XYZ file of C-alpha atoms in Angstrom:
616
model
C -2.182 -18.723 -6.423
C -6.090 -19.076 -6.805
C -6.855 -17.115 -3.606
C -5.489 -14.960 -0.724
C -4.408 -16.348 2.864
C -5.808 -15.352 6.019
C -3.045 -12.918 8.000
C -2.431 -14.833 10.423
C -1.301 -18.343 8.746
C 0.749 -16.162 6.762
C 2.362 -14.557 9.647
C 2.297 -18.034 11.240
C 4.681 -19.192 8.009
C 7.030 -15.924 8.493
C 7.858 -16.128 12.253
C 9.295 -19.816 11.986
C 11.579 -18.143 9.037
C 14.302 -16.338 10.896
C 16.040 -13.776 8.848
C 19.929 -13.623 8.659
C 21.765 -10.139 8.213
C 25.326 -9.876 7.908
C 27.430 -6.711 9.097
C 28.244 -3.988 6.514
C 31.818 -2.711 6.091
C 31.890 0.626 7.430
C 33.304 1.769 4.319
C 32.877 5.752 3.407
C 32.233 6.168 -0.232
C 31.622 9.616 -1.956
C 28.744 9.039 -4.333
C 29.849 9.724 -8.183
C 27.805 12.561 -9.870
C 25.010 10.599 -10.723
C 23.788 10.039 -14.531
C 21.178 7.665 -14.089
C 21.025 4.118 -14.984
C 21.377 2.805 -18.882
C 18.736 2.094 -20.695
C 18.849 -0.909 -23.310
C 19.781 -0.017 -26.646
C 17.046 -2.285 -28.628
C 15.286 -5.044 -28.781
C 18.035 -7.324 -29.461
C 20.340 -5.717 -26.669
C 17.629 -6.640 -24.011
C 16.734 -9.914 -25.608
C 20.743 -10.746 -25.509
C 20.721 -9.492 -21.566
C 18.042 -11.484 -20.831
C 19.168 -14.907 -22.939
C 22.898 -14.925 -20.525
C 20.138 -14.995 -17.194
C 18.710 -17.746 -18.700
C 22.085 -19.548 -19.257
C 23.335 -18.932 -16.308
C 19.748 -19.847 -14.269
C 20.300 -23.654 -16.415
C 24.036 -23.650 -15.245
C 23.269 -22.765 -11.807
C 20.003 -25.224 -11.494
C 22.733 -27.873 -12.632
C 24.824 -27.072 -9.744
C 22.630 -27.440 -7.513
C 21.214 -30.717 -8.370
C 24.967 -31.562 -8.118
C 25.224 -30.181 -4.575
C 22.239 -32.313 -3.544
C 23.336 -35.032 -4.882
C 26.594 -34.856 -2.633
C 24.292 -33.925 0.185
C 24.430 -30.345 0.527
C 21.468 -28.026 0.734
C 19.864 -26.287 -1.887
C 19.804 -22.607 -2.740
C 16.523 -21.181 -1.363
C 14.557 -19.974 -3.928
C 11.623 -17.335 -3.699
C 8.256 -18.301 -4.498
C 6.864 -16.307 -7.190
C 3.063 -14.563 -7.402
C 1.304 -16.295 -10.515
C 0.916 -16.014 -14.205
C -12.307 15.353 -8.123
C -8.832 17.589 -7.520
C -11.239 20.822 -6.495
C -12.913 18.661 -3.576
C -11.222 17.921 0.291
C -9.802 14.565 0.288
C -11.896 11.881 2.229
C -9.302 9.740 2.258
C -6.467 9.677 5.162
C -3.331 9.469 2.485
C -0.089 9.656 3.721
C 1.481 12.515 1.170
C -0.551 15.526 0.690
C -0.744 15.901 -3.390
C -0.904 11.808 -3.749
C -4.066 10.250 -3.902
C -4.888 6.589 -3.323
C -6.708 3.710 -4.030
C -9.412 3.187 -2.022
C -12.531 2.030 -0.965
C -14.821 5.431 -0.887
C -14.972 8.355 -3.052
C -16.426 10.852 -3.344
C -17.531 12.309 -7.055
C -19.497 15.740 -6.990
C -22.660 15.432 -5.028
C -22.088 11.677 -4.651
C -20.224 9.415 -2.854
C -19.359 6.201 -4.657
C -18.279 2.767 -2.738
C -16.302 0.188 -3.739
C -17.757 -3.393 -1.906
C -17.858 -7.082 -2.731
C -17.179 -6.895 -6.259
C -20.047 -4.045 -6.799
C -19.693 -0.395 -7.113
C -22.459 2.104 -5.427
C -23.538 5.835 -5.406
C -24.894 7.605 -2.582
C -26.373 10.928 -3.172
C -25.068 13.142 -0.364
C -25.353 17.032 -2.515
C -27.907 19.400 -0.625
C -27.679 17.261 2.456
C -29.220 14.335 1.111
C -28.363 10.669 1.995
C -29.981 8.500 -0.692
C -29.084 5.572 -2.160
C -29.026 6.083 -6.483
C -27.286 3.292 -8.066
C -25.381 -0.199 -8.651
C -23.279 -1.830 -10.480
C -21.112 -4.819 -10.815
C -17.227 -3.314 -10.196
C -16.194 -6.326 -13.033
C -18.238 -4.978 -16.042
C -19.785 -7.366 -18.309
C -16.389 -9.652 -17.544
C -16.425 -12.983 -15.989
C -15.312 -12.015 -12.058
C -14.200 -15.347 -11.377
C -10.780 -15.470 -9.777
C -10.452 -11.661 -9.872
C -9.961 -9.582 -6.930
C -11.339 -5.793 -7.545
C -9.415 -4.032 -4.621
C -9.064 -0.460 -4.980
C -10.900 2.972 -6.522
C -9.004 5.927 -8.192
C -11.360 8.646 -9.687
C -10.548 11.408 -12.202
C -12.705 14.069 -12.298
C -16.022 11.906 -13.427
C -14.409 8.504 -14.466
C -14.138 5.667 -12.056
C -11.270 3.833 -12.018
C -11.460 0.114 -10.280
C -8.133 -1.347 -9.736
C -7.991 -5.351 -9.360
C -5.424 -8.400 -9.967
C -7.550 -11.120 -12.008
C -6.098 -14.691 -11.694
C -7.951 -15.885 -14.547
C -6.735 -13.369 -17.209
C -3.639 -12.379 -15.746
C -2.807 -9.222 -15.001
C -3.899 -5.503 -13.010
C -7.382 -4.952 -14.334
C -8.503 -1.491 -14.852
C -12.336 -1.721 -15.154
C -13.233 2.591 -16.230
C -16.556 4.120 -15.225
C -18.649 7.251 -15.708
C -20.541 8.810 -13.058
C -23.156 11.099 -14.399
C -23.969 13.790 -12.436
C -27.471 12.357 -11.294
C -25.433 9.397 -10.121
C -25.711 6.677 -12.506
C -23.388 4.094 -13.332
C -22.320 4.046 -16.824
C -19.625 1.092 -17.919
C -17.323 2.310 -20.187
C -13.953 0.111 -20.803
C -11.648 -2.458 -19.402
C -7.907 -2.946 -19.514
C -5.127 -5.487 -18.549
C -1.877 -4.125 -17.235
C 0.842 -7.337 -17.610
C 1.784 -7.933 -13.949
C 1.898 -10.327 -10.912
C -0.140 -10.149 -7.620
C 0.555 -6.720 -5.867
C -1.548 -7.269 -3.211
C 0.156 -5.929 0.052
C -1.609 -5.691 3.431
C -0.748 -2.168 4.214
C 0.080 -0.751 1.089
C -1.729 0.595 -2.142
C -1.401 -0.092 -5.901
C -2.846 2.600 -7.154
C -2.485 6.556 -6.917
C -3.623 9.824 -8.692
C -1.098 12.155 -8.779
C -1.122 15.519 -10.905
C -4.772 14.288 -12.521
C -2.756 10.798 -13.960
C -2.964 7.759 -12.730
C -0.076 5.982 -11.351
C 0.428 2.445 -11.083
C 3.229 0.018 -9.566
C 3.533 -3.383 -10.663
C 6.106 -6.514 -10.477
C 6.291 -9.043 -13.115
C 9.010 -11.770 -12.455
C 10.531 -12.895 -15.866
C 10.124 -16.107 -17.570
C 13.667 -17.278 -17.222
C 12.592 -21.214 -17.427
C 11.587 -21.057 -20.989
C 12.138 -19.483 -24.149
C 9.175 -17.367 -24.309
C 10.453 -14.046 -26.283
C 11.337 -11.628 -23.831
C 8.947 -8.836 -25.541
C 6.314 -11.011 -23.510
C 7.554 -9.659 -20.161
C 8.143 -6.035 -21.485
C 5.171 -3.116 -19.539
C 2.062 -4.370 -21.616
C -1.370 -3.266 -21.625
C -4.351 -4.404 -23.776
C -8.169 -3.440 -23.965
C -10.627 -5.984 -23.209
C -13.019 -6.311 -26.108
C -14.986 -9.963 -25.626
C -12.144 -12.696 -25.026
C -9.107 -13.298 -23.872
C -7.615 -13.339 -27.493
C -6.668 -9.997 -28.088
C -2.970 -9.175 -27.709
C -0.987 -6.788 -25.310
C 0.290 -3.417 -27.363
C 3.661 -2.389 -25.572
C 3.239 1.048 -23.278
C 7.187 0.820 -22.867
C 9.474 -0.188 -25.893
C 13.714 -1.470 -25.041
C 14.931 1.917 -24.647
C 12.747 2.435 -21.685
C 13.551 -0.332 -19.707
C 16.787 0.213 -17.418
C 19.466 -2.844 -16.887
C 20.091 -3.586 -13.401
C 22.009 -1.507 -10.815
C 23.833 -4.717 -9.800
C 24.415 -8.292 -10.897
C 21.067 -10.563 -10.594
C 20.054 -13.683 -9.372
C 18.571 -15.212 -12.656
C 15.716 -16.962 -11.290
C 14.876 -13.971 -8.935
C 15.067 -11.996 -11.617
C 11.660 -9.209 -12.239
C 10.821 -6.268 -13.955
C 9.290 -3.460 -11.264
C 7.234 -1.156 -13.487
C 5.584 2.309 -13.207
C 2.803 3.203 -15.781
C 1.422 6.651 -15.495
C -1.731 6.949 -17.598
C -4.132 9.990 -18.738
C -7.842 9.406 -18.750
C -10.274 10.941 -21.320
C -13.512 9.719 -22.933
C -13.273 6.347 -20.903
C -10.126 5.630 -22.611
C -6.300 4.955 -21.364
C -3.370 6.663 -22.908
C -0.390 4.981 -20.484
C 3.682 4.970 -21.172
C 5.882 2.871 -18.490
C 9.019 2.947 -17.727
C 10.930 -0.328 -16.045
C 13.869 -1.390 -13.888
C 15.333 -4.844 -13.264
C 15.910 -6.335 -10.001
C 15.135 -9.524 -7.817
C 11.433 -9.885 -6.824
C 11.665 -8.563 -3.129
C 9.662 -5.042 -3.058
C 8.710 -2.030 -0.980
C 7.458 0.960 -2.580
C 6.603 4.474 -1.986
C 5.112 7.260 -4.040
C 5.823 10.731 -3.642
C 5.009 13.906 -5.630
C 7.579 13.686 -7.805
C 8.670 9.810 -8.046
C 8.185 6.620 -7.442
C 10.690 4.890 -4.762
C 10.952 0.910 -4.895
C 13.355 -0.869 -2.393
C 14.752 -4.225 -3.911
C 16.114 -6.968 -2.131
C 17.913 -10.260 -3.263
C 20.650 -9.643 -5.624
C 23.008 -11.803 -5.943
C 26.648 -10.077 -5.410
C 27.626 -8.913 -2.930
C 26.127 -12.086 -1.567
C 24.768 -10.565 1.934
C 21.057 -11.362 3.364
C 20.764 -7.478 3.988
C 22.245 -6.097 0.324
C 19.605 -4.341 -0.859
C 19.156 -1.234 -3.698
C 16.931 1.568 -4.307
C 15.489 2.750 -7.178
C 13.768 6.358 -8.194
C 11.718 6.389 -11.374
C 10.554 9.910 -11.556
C 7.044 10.454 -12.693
C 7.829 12.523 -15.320
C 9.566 10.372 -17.058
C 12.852 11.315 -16.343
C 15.895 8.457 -16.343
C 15.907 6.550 -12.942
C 18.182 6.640 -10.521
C 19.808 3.987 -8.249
C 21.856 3.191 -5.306
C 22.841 0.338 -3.327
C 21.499 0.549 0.330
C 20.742 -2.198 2.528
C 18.484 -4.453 5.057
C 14.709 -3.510 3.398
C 11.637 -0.851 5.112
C 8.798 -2.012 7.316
C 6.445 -0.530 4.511
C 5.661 2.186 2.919
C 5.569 4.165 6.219
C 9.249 4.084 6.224
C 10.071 6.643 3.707
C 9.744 10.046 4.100
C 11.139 12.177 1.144
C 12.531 15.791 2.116
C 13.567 18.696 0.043
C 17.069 17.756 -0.748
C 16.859 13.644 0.761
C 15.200 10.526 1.277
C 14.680 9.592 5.039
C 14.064 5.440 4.886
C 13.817 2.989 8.194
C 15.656 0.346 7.237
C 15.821 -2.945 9.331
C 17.982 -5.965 8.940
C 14.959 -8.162 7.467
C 15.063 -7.416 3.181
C 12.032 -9.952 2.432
C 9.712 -6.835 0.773
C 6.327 -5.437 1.570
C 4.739 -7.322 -0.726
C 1.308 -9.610 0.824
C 1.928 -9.842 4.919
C 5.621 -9.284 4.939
C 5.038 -5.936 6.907
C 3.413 -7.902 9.733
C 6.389 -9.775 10.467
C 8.698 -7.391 13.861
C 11.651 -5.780 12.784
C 14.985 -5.499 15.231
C 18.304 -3.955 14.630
C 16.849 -0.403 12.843
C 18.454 2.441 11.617
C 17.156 5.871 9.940
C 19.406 6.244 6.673
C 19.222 9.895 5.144
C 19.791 9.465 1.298
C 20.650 12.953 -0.385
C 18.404 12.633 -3.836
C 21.497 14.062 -5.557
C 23.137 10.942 -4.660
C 20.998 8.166 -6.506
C 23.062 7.541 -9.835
C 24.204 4.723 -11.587
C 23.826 2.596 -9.113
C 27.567 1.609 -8.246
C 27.422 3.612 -5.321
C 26.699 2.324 -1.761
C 24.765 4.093 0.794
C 27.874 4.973 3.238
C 27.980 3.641 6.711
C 27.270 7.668 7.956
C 23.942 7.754 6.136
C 22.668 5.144 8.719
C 21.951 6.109 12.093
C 21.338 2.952 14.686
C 18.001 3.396 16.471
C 16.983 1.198 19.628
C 14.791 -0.949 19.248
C 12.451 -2.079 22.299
C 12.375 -5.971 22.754
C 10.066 -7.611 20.454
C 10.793 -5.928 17.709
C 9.133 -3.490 15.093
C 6.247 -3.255 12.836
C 4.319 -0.136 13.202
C 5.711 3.125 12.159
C 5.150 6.584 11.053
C 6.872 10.270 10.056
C 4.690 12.709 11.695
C 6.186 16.284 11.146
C 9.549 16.462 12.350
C 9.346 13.673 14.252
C 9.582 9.575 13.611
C 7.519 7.368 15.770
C 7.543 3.876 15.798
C 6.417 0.817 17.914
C 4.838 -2.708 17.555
C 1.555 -4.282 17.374
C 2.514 -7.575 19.142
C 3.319 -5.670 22.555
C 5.927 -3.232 24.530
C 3.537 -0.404 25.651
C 6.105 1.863 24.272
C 6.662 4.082 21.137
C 10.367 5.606 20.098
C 10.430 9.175 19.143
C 13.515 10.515 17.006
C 13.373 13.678 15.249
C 14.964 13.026 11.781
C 16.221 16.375 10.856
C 19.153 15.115 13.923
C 18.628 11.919 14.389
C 21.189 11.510 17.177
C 18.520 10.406 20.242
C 16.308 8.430 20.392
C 13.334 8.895 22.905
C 11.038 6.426 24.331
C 7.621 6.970 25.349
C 5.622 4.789 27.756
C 1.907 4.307 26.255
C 0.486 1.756 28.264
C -0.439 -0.258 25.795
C 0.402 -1.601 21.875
C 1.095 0.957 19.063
C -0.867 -0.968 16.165
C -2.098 2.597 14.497
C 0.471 5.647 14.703
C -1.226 8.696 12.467
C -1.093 12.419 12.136
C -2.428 14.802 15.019
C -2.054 18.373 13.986
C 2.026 18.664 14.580
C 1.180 16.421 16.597
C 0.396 12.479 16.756
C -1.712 10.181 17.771
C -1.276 6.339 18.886
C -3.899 3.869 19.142
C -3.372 -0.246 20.125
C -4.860 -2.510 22.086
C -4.412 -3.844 25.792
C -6.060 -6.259 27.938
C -8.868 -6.290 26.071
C -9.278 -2.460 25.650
C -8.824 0.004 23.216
C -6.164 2.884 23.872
C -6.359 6.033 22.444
C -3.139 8.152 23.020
C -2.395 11.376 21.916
C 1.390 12.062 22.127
C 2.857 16.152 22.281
C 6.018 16.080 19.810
C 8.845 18.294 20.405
C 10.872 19.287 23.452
C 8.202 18.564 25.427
C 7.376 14.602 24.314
C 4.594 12.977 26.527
C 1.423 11.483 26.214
C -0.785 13.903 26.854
C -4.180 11.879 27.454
C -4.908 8.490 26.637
C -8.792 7.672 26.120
C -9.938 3.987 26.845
C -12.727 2.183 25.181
C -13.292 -1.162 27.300
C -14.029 -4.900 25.655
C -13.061 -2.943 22.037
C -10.564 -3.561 19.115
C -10.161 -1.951 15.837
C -12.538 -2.236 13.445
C -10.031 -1.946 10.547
C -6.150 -2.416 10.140
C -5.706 -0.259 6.932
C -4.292 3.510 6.739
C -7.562 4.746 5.444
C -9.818 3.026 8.587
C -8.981 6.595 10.499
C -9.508 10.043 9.519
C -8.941 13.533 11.856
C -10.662 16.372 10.729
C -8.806 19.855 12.238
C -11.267 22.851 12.924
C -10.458 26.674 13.170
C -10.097 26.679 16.516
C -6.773 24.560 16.952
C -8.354 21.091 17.331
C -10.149 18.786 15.598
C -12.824 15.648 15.930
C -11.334 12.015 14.594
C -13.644 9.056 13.399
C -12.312 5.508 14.294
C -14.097 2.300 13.433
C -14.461 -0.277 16.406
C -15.575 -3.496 17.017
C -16.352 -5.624 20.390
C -16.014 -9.003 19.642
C -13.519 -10.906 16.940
C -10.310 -8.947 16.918
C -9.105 -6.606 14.179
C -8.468 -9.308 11.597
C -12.432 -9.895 11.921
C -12.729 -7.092 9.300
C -11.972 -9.587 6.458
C -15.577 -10.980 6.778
C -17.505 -8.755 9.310
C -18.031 -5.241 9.515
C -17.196 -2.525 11.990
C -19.760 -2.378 15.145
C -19.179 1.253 15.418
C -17.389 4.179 14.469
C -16.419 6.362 17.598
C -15.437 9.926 17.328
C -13.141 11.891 19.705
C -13.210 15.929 19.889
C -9.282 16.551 20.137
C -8.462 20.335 21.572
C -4.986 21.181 23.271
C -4.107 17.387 22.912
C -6.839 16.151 25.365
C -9.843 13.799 24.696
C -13.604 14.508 25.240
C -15.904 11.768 23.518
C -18.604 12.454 21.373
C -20.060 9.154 21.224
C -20.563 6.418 18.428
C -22.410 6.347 14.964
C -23.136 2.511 14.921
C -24.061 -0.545 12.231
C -27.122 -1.862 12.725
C -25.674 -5.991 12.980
C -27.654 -7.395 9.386
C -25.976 -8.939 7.713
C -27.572 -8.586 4.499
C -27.211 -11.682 1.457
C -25.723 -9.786 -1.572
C -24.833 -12.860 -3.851
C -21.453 -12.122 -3.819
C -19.875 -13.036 -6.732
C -16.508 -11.528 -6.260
C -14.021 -10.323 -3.695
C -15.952 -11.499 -0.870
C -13.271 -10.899 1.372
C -13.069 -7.503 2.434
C -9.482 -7.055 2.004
C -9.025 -3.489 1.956
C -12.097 -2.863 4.596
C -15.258 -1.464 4.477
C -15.332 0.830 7.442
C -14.599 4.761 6.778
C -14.943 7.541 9.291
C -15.965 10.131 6.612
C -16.387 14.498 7.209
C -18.218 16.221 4.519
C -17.859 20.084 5.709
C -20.221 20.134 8.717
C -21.252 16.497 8.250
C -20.084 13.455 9.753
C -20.963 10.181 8.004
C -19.927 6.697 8.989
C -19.111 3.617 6.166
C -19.882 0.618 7.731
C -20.437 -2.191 5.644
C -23.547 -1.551 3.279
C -24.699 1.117 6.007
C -23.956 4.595 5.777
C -24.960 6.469 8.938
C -25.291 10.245 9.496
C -24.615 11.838 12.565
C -25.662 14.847 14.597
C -24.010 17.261 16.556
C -25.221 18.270 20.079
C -24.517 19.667 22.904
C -23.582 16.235 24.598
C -22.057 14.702 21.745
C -22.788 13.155 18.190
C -26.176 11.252 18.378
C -27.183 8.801 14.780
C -29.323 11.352 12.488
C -30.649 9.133 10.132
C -28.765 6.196 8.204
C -29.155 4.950 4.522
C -28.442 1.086 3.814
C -27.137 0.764 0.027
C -26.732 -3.193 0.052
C -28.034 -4.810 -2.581
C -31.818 -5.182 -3.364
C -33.211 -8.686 -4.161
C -33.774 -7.667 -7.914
C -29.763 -6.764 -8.268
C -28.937 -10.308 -6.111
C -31.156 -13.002 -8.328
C -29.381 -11.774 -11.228
């Protein structure tokens, strides 16, 4: 796969692919006491387990070509991807505690942006807004068919997470920021992997000061490669593309599958957790089997990935979950079904997992999220009940939840409460609260729910309609209404990501949030054109009053790209630093005032590349 599809042929591609689900006996297991899943015993023992897939993926390829030969259809077959903690989070994340990849960070007295391949600092300490330094994101690497996506930082080292088609593998290019805001290139490593590109979702977190990473690596199963040449892998760049991988996970720390496998759907899903010191890596991994179909979810304590496609028993919706705890602890496993929206879906509790599950298993992984969901339910999984993995979820964990016509692709846990809707129309959102999930409420908008985020308690929807922007906020609890709805005519959203929104709450109850806009080119436009504006909203008591816009100035500057020239995770950031507000639009980054009538632009620093840095 030498590049990345726009959204909408992919979406295009899924809505002609109608999804089959097949009822679930309403059987009532009691989960076993759970002990985990087994790890192999050695090399050999995984080498062995591996070698039968491989026999049975040749005996089963020969049946087929004997089934089409009598006329019959073939099996389908998925298509595989190729070969500072002190400081207030600028980043909207969706679990306090778990930091994530982004595009803007900020590092002391500086702010550092991740855009096009290049890396900047922005000196924001003391007030200031200056522009200090560049760099390319890549190193002294060649960026060619390499995607630099996302930015971790620990405490003064940079961390740029890509997937590089030409070497193969999650690239981890490390940086140090000095203190006056230089640049300083340190390292680079591979992680073994495929694509994990998602359009909603993140690679990368920080969690506890480590870095945590999720990757999927389907296993060579049609040739004889040893199988040590799928195990977690990770090697440091030092001038070519000879030096080997060291293992960062030996046999004993890879887990055999919960169920039986289909051999040539067959993956490793593996979480590294790595320490950073001195510009250097010190990562272990631990890894699970199962089929190639993902959806992940990172909590405080563990790592949740949802697996669909196993082979027995042979339903479209069989499904199971994993939980790889982050400190290393033996997974866990049960057998649910149907597959999560995305990584909104999951919601863990004290004592359970709360997952919306819909009939559709295909994984989160590039656009899948996009596609509408029908036939949902809210399954509560008690954590003491993921084992072994020979356990099903029982029907009772499921609760049914009506879904408007249309279908499903936005949702959200917001306190208490569960809110979901869909992009593509319905001017409605459904409200359950999951602590007793027995009703579910709906609530007429007026107009899509393509963003549904955080208000206080409270929560806020925003979507498009007739060529206007809705912004709703919605009072959760006994009392469930919208309780103002503020309209921005001829606009769409500047960005589709989580992190494209950010609400700032004050000490007196309320708060101000920062969303970027555009009026012209719909919210896909983001991929190659930056925001028009960013338009704040003071929120007090659950009703509206505008403050105005911070907006881009329209250049379009030439920065040579040489890499990533697609903005796939965005470049548009509402951003509050204490008093400040700050917009990210494109190479802009514009300061704005507070006045009596509003926010008005300050001043505004432009950090895109200078013709010395572009002839290079």
């Amino acid at each position: 796969m030498a590049s990345r599809l726009t959204p909408l042929v992919v979406f295009a591609v899924l809505v002609v692919v109608s999804a089959c689900a097949q009822p679930v006996g309403a059987d009532r297991l009691t989960p076993s006491d759970p002990e985990g899943l087994e790890a192999f015993a050695s090399d050999a023992d995984l080498a062995a387990y591996v070698d039968t897939l491989r026999q049975r993926a040749r005996d089963e390829s020969q049946q087929r070509r004997r089934y089409e030969s009598d006329g019959m259809p073939a099996a389908p077959e998925m298509a595989m991807a190729e070969g500072m903690a002190d400081q207030e989070s600028i980043t909207n994340t969706q679990t306090a505690g778990v930091d994530e990849g982004g595009i803007v960070k900020r590092v002391g007295d500086h702010l550092l942006v991740l855009r096009r391949g290049r890396l900047f600092t922005v000196e924001v300490g003391g007030g200031a807004l200056d522009p200090v330094a560049t760099a390319d994101a890549f190193g002294p690497l060649d960026p060619s068919r390499t995607w630099y996506d996302e930015l971790l930082v620990v405490d003064r080292t940079a961390v740029v997470i890509g997937y590089s088609y030409a070497r193969g593998g999650t690239e981890l290019v490390l940086f140090d920021i000095a203190r006056d805001g230089q640049i300083v290139y340190r390292s680079t490593y591979h992680l073994r992997s495929n694509d994990y590109y998602s359009a909603e979702n993140y690679a990368s977190r920080v969690v506890d000061g480590k870095l945590v990473f999720y990757t999927p690596l389907g296993l060579p199963i049609w040739d004889d490669r040893p199988v040590q040449e799928s195990l977690p892998a990770m090697r440091r760049w030092t001038g070519d593309a000879s030096g080997a991988f060291e293992p960062i996970a030996s046999a004993t720390r890879v887990y055999r599958p919960a169920r039986d496998l289909q051999p040539w759907n067959a993956a490793l899903h593996t979480v590294t957790s790595c320490a950073v010191g001195d510009g250097e890596l010190d990562c272990d991994a631990t890894a699970v089997f199962g089929p190639f179909g993902h959806t992940f979810y990172v909590s405080t304590s563990a790592v949740y990935t949802w697996l669909s496609g196993w082979a027995a028993p042979r339903d479209a919706s069989a499904s199971v979950l994993y939980r790889l705890p982050l400190d290393g602890g033996t997974p866990g496993a049960l057998g649910v079904r149907g597959g999560p929206i995305d990584q909104f879906s999951f919601l863990e509790s004290r004592d359970a997992l709360h997952v919306v599950t819909s009939e559709w298993p295909g994984g989160q992984w590039m656009w899948n999220s996009e596609r509408p969901r029908t036939r949902l339910s809210l399954a509560r999984i008690p954590l003491a009940a993921i084992g072994d993995g020979s356990d099903d979820a029982p029907d009772a964990w499921y609760h049914p939840l009506a879904v408007p016509e249309g279908g499903v692709d936005v949702n959200r846990f917001v306190g208490e409460h569960l809110l979901y809707g869909s992009s593509w129309g319905g001017n409605q959102v459904q409200v359950v609260d999951w602590t007793a999930p027995g009703t579910v409420r709906t609530l007429w908008t007026g107009h899509r729910a393509e963003r549904i985020e955080a208000l206080g308690q409270n929560a806020v929807v925003v979507g498009s309609q007739d060529g206007d922007l809705h912004v709703s906020a919605v009072r959760l609890g006994d009392r469930l209404a919208v309780a103002d709805t503020y309209r921005l005519a001829d606009a769409a959203q500047g960005e589709t990501r989580s992190h494209g929104f950010f609400y700032r709450p004050d000490r007196t109850g309320g708060g101000t949030l920062g969303l970027p806009i555009r009026r012209h080119g719909g919210r896909y436009a983001s991929l190659r054109h930056g925001s028009a504006s960013m338009v704040y909203l003071r929120e007090h008591g659950l009703s509206f009053e505008p403050l105005g816009t911070l907006d881009a100035s329209g250049e379009t500057p030439d920065d040579a790209c040489q890499a990533s020239c697609a903005d796939w995770y965005g470049n548009a950031r509402p951003l509050f630093l204490g008093d400040r507000v700050l917009a990210l639009m494109g190479y802009e980054i514009v300061e704005g005032e507070r006045t009596p009538g509003g926010i008005r632009e300050r001043r505004r620093a432009s950090f895109a590349p200078t013709p010395q840095i572009t002839a290079r």
